CSV table of C-alpha atoms in Angstrom, one decimal:
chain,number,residue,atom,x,y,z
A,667,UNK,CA,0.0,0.0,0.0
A,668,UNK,CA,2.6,2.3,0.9
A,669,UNK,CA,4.1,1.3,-2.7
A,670,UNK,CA,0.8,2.5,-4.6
A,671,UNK,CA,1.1,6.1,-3.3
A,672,UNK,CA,4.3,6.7,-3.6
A,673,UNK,CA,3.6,5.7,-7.7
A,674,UNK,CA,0.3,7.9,-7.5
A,675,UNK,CA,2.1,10.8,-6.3
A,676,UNK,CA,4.6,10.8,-8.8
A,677,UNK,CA,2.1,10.4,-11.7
A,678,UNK,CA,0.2,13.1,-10.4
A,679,UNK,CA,3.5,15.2,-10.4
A,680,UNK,CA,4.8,14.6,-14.2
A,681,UNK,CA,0.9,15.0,-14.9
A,682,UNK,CA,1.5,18.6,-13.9
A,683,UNK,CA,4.6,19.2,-14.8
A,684,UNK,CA,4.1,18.4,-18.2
A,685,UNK,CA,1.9,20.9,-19.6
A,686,UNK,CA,3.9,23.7,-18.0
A,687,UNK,CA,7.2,22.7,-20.3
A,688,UNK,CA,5.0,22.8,-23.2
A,689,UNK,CA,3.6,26.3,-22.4
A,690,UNK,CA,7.3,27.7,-21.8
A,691,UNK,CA,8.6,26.6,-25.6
A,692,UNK,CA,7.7,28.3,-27.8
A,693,UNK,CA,5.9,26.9,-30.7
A,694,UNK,CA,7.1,29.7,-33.4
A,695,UNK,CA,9.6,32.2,-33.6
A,696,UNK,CA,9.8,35.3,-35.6
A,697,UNK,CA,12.0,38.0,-35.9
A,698,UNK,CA,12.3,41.6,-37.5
A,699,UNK,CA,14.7,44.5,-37.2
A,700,UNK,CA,14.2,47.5,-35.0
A,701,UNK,CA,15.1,51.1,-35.9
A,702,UNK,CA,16.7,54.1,-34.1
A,703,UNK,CA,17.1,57.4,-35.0
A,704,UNK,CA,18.1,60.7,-33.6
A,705,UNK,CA,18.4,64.5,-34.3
A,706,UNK,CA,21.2,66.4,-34.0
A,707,UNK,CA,20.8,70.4,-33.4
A,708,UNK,CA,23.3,73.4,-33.8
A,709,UNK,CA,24.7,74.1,-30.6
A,710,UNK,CA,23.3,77.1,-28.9
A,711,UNK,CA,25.8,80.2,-29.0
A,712,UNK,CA,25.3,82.9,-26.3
A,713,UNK,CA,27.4,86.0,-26.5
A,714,UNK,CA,27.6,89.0,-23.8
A,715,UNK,CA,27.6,92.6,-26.3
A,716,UNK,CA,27.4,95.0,-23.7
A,717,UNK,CA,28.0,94.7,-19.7
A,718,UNK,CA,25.2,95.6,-16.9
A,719,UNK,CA,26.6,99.1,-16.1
A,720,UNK,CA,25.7,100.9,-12.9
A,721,UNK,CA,26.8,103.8,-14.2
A,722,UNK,CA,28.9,106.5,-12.1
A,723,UNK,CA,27.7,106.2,-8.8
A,724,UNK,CA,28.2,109.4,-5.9
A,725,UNK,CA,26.9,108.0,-2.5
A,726,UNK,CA,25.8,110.0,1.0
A,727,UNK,CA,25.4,109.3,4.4
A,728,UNK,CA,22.2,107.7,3.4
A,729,UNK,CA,22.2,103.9,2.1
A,730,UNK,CA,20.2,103.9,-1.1
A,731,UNK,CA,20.1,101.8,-4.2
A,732,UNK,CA,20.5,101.8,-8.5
A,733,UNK,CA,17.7,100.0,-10.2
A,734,UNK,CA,18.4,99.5,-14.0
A,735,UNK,CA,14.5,98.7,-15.5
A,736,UNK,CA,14.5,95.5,-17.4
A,737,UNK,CA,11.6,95.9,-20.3
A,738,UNK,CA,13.4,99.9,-21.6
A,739,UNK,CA,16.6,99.9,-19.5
A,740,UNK,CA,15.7,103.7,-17.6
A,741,UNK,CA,18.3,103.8,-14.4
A,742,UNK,CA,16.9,104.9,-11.7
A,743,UNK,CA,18.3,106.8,-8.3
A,744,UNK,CA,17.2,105.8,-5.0
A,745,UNK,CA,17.7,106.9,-1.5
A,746,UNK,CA,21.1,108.3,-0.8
A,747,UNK,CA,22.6,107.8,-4.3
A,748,UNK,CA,22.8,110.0,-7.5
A,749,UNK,CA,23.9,108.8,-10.9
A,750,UNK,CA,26.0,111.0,-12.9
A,751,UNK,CA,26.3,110.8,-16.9
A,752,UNK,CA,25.0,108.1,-18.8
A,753,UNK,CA,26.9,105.1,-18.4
A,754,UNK,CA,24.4,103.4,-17.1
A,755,UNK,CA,22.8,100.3,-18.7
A,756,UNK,CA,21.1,96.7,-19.0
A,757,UNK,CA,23.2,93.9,-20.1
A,758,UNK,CA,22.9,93.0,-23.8
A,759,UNK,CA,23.5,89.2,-24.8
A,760,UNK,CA,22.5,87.7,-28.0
A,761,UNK,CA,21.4,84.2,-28.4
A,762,UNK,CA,22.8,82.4,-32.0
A,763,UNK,CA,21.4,78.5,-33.1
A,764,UNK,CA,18.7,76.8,-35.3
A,765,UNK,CA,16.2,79.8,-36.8
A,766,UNK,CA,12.9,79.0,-35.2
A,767,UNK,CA,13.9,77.3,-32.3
A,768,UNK,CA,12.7,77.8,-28.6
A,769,UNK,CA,14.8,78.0,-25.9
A,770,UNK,CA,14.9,79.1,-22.3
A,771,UNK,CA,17.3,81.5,-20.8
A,772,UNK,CA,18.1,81.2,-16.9
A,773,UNK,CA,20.2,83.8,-14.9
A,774,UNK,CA,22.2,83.5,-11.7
A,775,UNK,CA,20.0,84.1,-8.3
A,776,UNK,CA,20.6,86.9,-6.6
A,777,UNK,CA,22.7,88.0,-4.3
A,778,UNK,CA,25.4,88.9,-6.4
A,779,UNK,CA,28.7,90.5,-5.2
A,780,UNK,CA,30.6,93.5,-6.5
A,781,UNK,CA,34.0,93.9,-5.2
A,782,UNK,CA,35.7,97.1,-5.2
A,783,UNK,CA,38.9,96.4,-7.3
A,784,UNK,CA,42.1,96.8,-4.8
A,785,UNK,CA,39.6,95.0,-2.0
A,786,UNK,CA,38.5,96.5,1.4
A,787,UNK,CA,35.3,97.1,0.2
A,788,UNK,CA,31.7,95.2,-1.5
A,789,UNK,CA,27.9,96.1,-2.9
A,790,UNK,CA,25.1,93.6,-3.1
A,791,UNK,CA,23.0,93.0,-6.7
A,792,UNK,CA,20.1,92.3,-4.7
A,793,UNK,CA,17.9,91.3,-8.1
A,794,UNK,CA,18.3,90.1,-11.6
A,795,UNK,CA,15.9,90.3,-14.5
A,796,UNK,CA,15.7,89.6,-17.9
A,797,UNK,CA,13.4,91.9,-20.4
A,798,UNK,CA,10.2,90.0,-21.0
A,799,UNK,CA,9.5,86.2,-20.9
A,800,UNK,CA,12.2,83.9,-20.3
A,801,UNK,CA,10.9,81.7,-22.8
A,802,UNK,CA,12.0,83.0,-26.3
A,803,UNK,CA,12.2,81.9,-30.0
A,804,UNK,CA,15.0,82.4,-32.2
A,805,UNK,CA,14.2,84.4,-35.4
A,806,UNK,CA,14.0,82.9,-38.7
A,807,UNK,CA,18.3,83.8,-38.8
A,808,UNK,CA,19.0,81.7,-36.1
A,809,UNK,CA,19.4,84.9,-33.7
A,810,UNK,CA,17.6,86.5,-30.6
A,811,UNK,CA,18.6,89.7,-28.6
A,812,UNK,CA,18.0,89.8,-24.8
A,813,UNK,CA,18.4,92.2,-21.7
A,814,UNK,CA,19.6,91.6,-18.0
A,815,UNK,CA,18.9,94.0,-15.4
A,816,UNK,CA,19.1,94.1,-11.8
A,817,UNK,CA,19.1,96.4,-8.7
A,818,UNK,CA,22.6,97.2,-6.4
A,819,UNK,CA,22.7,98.1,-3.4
A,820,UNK,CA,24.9,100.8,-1.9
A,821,UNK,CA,26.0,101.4,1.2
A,822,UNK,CA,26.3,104.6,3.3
A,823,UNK,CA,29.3,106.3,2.5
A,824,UNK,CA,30.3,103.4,0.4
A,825,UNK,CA,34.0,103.6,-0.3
A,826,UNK,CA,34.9,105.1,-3.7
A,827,UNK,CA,36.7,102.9,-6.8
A,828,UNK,CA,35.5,100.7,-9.5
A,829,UNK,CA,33.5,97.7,-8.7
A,830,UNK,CA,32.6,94.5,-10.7
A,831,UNK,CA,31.0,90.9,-10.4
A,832,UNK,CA,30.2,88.5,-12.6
A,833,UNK,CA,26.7,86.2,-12.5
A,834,UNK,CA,25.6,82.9,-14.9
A,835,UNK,CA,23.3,83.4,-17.7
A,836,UNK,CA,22.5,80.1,-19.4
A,837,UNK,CA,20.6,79.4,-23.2
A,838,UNK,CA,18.9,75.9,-22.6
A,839,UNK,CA,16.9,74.2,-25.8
A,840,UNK,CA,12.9,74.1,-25.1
């Protein structure tokens, strides 16, 4: 008796077992070729014209602040500052790849730090803009013009000299 089940178990086994071999083969086989592709693009070209200018600065005993408009570039006094002549101006940088195409344009975060050349001293670029949308389109030769702006801070009796910085402006495809 104990022989029978032994032999009843294993045919019950290979009974099973069986039809799951024949389900993993496959019965017939076919094969075709696949395809890739890709585009390539112009690389994207960005090139500074004409620096952000703060113009010719005389401070007071009163903090104040420059604010260079970003959509028609007017500089404007604040506070315990006045601007003299008309050095003053937005940043010009012009954008140069495939005519049509859409691209983004990203500037450093402010704060941004001017250094008085020789040291000893510093002003804060407490805001940078770009004119209009960030979002442009290149025209149909390849080109786009753009404007960066910002606002400096300057101290109280700020120590006179030159001053400079630099931030990151960045052309991205869309």
């Amino acid at each position: 008796m104990i022989r029978k089940t032994a032999i009843a178990r294993r045919g019950a086994f290979i009974g099973i077992a069986s039809p799951l071999l024949l389900v993993a083969m496959p019965l017939d086989a076919a094969t075709t070729n696949g395809t890739a592709e890709t585009a390539i693009l112009q690389q994207l070209a960005l090139t500074q014209v004409s620096v952000l200018d703060f113009g010719t600065i005389i401070p007071s005993n009163t903090a104040g602040r420059i604010n260079i408009r970003r959509n028609n570039g007017v500089c404007v006094a604040q506070g315990g500052v006045t601007l003299i002549g008309t050095d003053c101006q937005r940043g010009e940088f012009l954008i140069t790849g495939p005519s049509g195409q859409r691209v983004r344009i990203t500037t450093a975060a402010a704060p941004i730090t001017l250094s008085r050349l020789g040291g000893g001293a510093t002003m804060t670029m407490d805001r940078v803009r770009i004119n209009g949308n960030r979002n442009k389109r290149l025209d149909a030769a390849g080109q786009r013009t753009f404007y960066v702006s910002g606002r400096l801070q300057v101290g109280a009796n700020q120590a006179p000299g030159v001053y400079d910085g630099t931030f990151d402006v960045t052309v991205d495809y869309r």
